[in-house]
Coordinates of C-alpha atoms and ligand atoms in Angstrom, one line a residue:
M1 CA 46.4 176.1 107.8
T2 CA 46.9 178.0 111.1
A3 CA 47.2 175.2 113.6
I4 CA 48.6 171.7 113.9
T5 CA 48.8 169.0 116.6
L6 CA 51.7 166.6 116.6
P7 CA 52.6 163.8 119.0
A8 CA 55.9 164.2 120.9
Y9 CA 57.2 160.7 121.8
A10 CA 59.3 159.7 124.7
K11 CA 62.5 157.8 124.1
L12 CA 64.4 155.0 125.8
N13 CA 68.1 154.3 125.8
L14 CA 68.6 150.7 124.7
T15 CA 72.3 151.5 125.3
L16 CA 74.2 154.4 126.8
D17 CA 77.9 154.6 126.8
I18 CA 80.3 157.5 127.6
I19 CA 83.3 157.6 125.2
R20 CA 85.4 160.5 126.3
K21 CA 85.4 163.9 128.0
R22 CA 85.7 166.7 125.5
E23 CA 87.7 170.0 125.7
D24 CA 84.4 171.9 126.0
G25 CA 83.5 170.0 129.2
Y26 CA 80.8 167.9 127.6
H27 CA 81.1 164.2 127.0
D28 CA 81.0 162.2 123.7
L29 CA 78.4 159.5 124.0
Q30 CA 77.2 156.5 122.1
M31 CA 73.6 155.7 122.6
V32 CA 71.1 153.4 120.8
M33 CA 67.8 155.2 121.1
Q34 CA 64.3 154.0 120.7
T35 CA 61.0 155.8 120.5
V36 CA 58.1 154.5 122.6
S37 CA 54.4 155.2 122.3
L38 CA 54.1 157.4 125.5
H39 CA 53.7 160.9 124.1
D40 CA 52.8 164.5 124.8
D41 CA 50.5 166.3 122.3
V42 CA 51.9 169.6 121.0
T43 CA 49.6 172.0 119.3
V44 CA 51.1 175.0 117.5
T45 CA 48.7 177.8 116.5
L46 CA 49.6 180.9 114.4
T47 CA 47.8 183.6 116.3
G48 CA 48.2 186.5 113.9
G49 CA 49.6 188.7 116.8
D50 CA 53.1 188.6 118.0
G51 CA 55.1 186.8 120.7
V52 CA 55.2 183.2 121.8
V53 CA 52.8 182.0 124.5
C54 CA 53.3 178.4 125.8
R55 CA 51.1 176.5 128.1
C56 CA 52.6 173.2 129.4
G57 CA 50.6 171.9 132.3
D58 CA 52.5 172.4 135.6
I59 CA 55.8 173.1 133.7
P60 CA 56.7 176.7 133.1
G61 CA 56.0 177.9 129.5
D62 CA 58.8 180.5 129.7
E63 CA 62.2 180.7 128.0
S64 CA 63.4 177.6 129.9
N65 CA 60.9 175.5 128.0
L66 CA 62.5 173.7 125.0
A67 CA 59.3 174.3 122.9
V68 CA 59.8 178.1 123.3
R69 CA 63.5 177.8 122.6
A70 CA 62.8 175.7 119.5
A71 CA 60.4 178.4 118.2
R72 CA 63.0 181.1 118.7
A73 CA 65.7 179.0 117.0
F74 CA 63.3 178.2 114.1
F75 CA 62.8 181.9 113.3
A76 CA 66.4 182.9 113.9
E77 CA 67.8 180.2 111.7
T78 CA 65.4 180.0 108.8
G79 CA 64.9 183.7 108.2
V80 CA 61.1 183.2 108.4
E81 CA 59.5 186.4 109.6
P82 CA 58.7 185.8 113.3
C83 CA 54.9 185.7 114.0
G84 CA 52.7 185.2 117.0
L85 CA 52.4 181.6 118.2
E86 CA 50.5 179.7 120.8
I87 CA 52.1 176.4 121.9
E88 CA 49.8 174.2 123.9
I89 CA 51.4 171.0 125.4
I90 CA 49.4 168.2 126.9
K91 CA 52.0 166.6 129.1
R92 CA 52.1 162.9 129.7
I93 CA 55.9 162.3 129.7
P94 CA 57.2 163.0 133.2
A95 CA 59.8 165.8 133.4
Q96 CA 63.4 165.1 134.6
A97 CA 62.9 161.5 133.9
G98 CA 65.5 160.5 131.3
M99 CA 62.8 160.1 128.6
A100 CA 63.6 163.4 126.6
G101 CA 60.1 164.7 127.3
G102 CA 61.2 168.4 127.0
S103 CA 63.4 167.7 124.0
S104 CA 60.5 165.9 122.3
D105 CA 58.2 168.9 122.8
G106 CA 60.9 171.1 121.2
A107 CA 61.2 168.7 118.3
A108 CA 57.5 168.6 117.8
T109 CA 57.4 172.4 117.8
L110 CA 60.1 172.5 115.1
R111 CA 58.2 169.9 113.0
A112 CA 55.0 171.8 113.4
L113 CA 56.6 175.2 112.4
R114 CA 58.1 173.6 109.4
K115 CA 54.7 172.2 108.3
L116 CA 53.0 175.6 108.9
L117 CA 55.6 178.0 107.6
K118 CA 58.3 176.4 105.6
P119 CA 57.3 172.9 104.2
D120 CA 60.3 172.8 101.9
L121 CA 62.9 173.0 104.7
P122 CA 65.1 169.9 104.4
G123 CA 65.2 167.4 107.3
E124 CA 68.9 167.9 107.7
E125 CA 68.4 171.6 108.2
L126 CA 65.7 171.0 110.8
E127 CA 68.0 168.7 112.6
R128 CA 70.8 171.3 112.5
I129 CA 68.5 173.8 114.1
A130 CA 67.3 171.1 116.6
A131 CA 70.9 170.7 117.8
L132 CA 71.1 174.3 118.7
V133 CA 68.1 173.8 121.1
G134 CA 69.5 170.7 122.9
S135 CA 71.5 167.5 122.4
D136 CA 68.6 165.2 122.4
V137 CA 66.4 167.3 120.1
P138 CA 67.7 166.1 116.7
Y139 CA 67.0 162.5 117.7
C140 CA 63.5 163.5 118.8
V141 CA 63.0 165.2 115.4
R142 CA 63.9 162.0 113.6
G143 CA 62.6 159.3 116.0
G144 CA 62.6 155.5 115.5
T145 CA 65.6 153.4 116.3
A146 CA 68.9 155.4 115.9
L147 CA 72.5 155.5 117.0
A148 CA 73.3 158.9 118.6
E149 CA 76.9 160.0 119.0
G150 CA 78.8 163.1 119.9
R151 CA 76.6 165.0 122.5
G152 CA 73.7 163.1 121.0
E153 CA 73.3 165.1 117.9
R154 CA 75.2 162.9 115.4
L155 CA 72.6 160.4 114.2
T156 CA 72.5 157.2 112.2
T157 CA 69.1 155.8 111.5
L158 CA 69.0 152.0 112.2
R159 CA 66.7 149.3 111.1
D160 CA 63.6 149.4 113.4
A161 CA 64.4 147.4 116.5
P162 CA 62.2 144.4 117.1
R163 CA 58.8 145.5 118.4
L164 CA 58.8 145.1 122.2
H165 CA 56.6 146.2 125.0
A166 CA 58.2 148.6 127.4
V167 CA 57.0 149.3 131.0
L168 CA 58.4 152.6 132.3
C169 CA 58.6 153.2 136.0
K170 CA 59.8 156.5 137.4
P171 CA 60.6 156.7 141.1
D172 CA 59.7 159.9 143.0
F173 CA 63.1 161.6 142.8
A174 CA 65.2 163.3 140.3
I175 CA 68.9 162.7 139.5
P176 CA 70.8 165.9 138.5
T177 CA 72.5 165.2 135.1
P178 CA 75.6 167.4 135.8
M179 CA 76.2 165.6 139.1
L180 CA 76.1 162.2 137.3
F181 CA 78.5 163.3 134.6
S182 CA 80.8 164.8 137.3
R183 CA 81.2 161.3 138.8
V184 CA 82.4 159.8 135.5
K185 CA 86.1 159.0 134.9
V186 CA 86.0 157.5 131.5
S187 CA 89.1 155.4 132.0
E188 CA 87.5 153.8 135.1
L189 CA 84.2 153.0 133.6
W190 CA 83.2 149.3 133.8
N191 CA 80.3 147.2 132.7
R192 CA 79.9 149.2 129.5
P193 CA 77.4 148.3 126.8
D194 CA 78.5 146.3 123.8
T195 CA 77.4 148.9 121.3
P196 CA 78.7 147.1 118.1
G197 CA 76.9 143.9 119.3
M198 CA 73.7 145.8 119.8
L199 CA 74.0 147.4 116.3
D200 CA 74.6 144.0 114.8
A201 CA 71.6 142.4 116.7
I202 CA 69.3 145.2 115.5
H203 CA 70.6 144.8 111.9
R204 CA 69.9 141.1 112.0
G205 CA 66.5 141.5 113.7
D206 CA 67.8 139.3 116.6
T207 CA 65.4 140.0 119.4
V208 CA 67.2 137.9 122.0
G209 CA 70.5 139.6 121.0
V210 CA 68.9 143.0 121.5
L211 CA 67.4 142.1 124.8
S212 CA 70.7 140.7 126.1
R213 CA 72.7 143.9 125.3
V214 CA 70.4 146.5 126.9
K215 CA 72.7 148.5 129.3
N216 CA 73.3 152.0 130.6
V217 CA 76.8 152.8 132.0
F218 CA 75.4 155.6 134.2
E219 CA 74.1 152.9 136.5
T220 CA 77.7 152.2 137.5
V221 CA 78.3 155.7 138.9
L222 CA 75.0 156.2 140.7
P223 CA 75.4 157.4 144.3
T224 CA 73.9 155.1 146.9
E225 CA 71.1 157.6 147.7
Y226 CA 69.6 156.7 144.3
A227 CA 69.6 153.0 145.0
G228 CA 65.8 153.1 144.4
V229 CA 66.7 152.7 140.7
F230 CA 68.1 149.2 141.5
D231 CA 65.0 148.3 143.6
I232 CA 62.9 148.9 140.5
K233 CA 65.3 146.8 138.3
E234 CA 65.0 144.0 140.8
R235 CA 61.2 144.2 140.7
F236 CA 61.3 144.1 136.9
L237 CA 63.4 141.0 136.9
R238 CA 61.0 139.3 139.4
L239 CA 58.2 140.4 137.1
G240 CA 59.7 138.5 134.2
A241 CA 61.3 141.4 132.3
E242 CA 63.6 140.1 129.6
A243 CA 65.8 143.3 129.9
T244 CA 65.8 146.2 132.3
A245 CA 67.9 149.4 132.6
M246 CA 67.7 153.0 133.6
T247 CA 67.1 155.4 130.6
G248 CA 69.3 158.4 130.0
S249 CA 70.5 160.0 133.2
G250 CA 67.5 158.5 135.0
P251 CA 65.8 158.0 137.2
T252 CA 63.2 156.1 135.0
V253 CA 63.8 152.4 134.7
F254 CA 62.2 150.4 131.9
G255 CA 61.5 146.7 131.6
L256 CA 61.2 145.0 128.2
Y257 CA 58.8 142.2 127.3
R258 CA 58.0 140.3 124.1
D259 CA 54.7 139.2 125.6
E260 CA 52.0 141.9 126.0
E261 CA 50.2 140.1 128.9
A262 CA 53.5 139.8 130.9
A263 CA 54.1 143.5 130.3
R264 CA 50.6 144.4 131.4
A265 CA 51.0 142.3 134.6
A266 CA 54.3 144.1 135.4
Y267 CA 52.6 147.4 134.8
E268 CA 49.7 146.6 137.1
A269 CA 52.1 145.3 139.8
L270 CA 54.4 148.3 139.7
R271 CA 51.9 151.1 139.5
S272 CA 50.4 150.4 142.9
G273 CA 53.8 151.5 144.4
Y274 CA 54.9 153.9 141.7
A275 CA 52.4 156.5 140.5
Q276 CA 54.4 157.2 137.4
T277 CA 54.3 153.9 135.7
F278 CA 53.5 153.5 132.0
L279 CA 52.7 150.7 129.6
T280 CA 54.1 151.4 126.2
Q281 CA 55.5 149.8 123.1
F282 CA 58.2 150.6 120.6
V283 CA 57.1 152.8 117.7
Ligands
C5P301 O1 72.3 168.6 128.0 P1 72.0 169.1 129.4 O2 71.9 170.6 129.5 O3 70.9 168.4 130.1 O4 73.4 168.7 130.2 C1 73.6 169.1 131.5 C2 75.0 168.9 131.9 O5 75.4 167.6 131.7 C3 76.0 169.7 131.0 O6 76.2 171.0 131.5 C4 77.3 168.9 131.1 O7 77.9 169.2 132.3 C5 76.8 167.5 131.2 N1 76.8 166.8 129.9 C6 78.0 166.3 129.4 N2 78.0 165.6 128.2 C7 76.9 165.5 127.5 C8 75.6 166.1 127.9 C9 75.6 166.7 129.2 O8 79.0 166.3 130.1 N3 76.9 164.9 126.3

């Protein structure tokens, strides 16, 4: 086998809480993560030559691309002899959106390289390498419903959350993650998610309990220039969403629905004003 194509799924934060600022400047987080059906397609081909070539639509395929960094980390950490690679990414997940699109491409690259070159590499080892590539990459390797702690790399797999329809709506601006973290004073955070309650609701398969606990603490520190996030949340509520929140450090907002037709109607209504609107479901 010399080539493989894998889906690289987007994620949502059902919850996002910030626990403390660490000595290294990063923050310890607590996040309940959920994979959704929106995905990129990542094809990794062993070329027989040398060097890594990455094509990724409009996004640079250079060393800043997490798929390229993942390939470098794979060879450096596994001891597998580096060989020529082509990584072709069909992008559907918007960049800088809070949906871990880049991290997911990196994770799919790692999974593809394992399949092609070292099928006996244990999952834990792949996740350890993933953490060297980026905080969200281990979760993207594992997928599903999971609690992510630390910088995001400490994972606990949870029972699958109840299957819900998720409409994703990305406004036409980006929110710089470091700026958002710099506004956080952990002791002054308010309106934080009830993470234990969310974990319990997921464990019990309590759909209403899950819906009622969807929350992202970053919304409480958003500067007013990003109020567009709240406009979308309001739209979702008027469109019957049973929960709505920003995902990650934004700016994408999602609305959750039990009813597929209601989700579709919200998707149709929002996409006339927001080009980057997606109708997805939990996977
Ligand atoms: O992970 P990423 O490189 O996107 O993070 C960008 C910045 O966000 C970091 O340099 C850091 O300032 C902040 N950050 C943090 N705690 C985290 C993740 C990111 O403080 N868990």
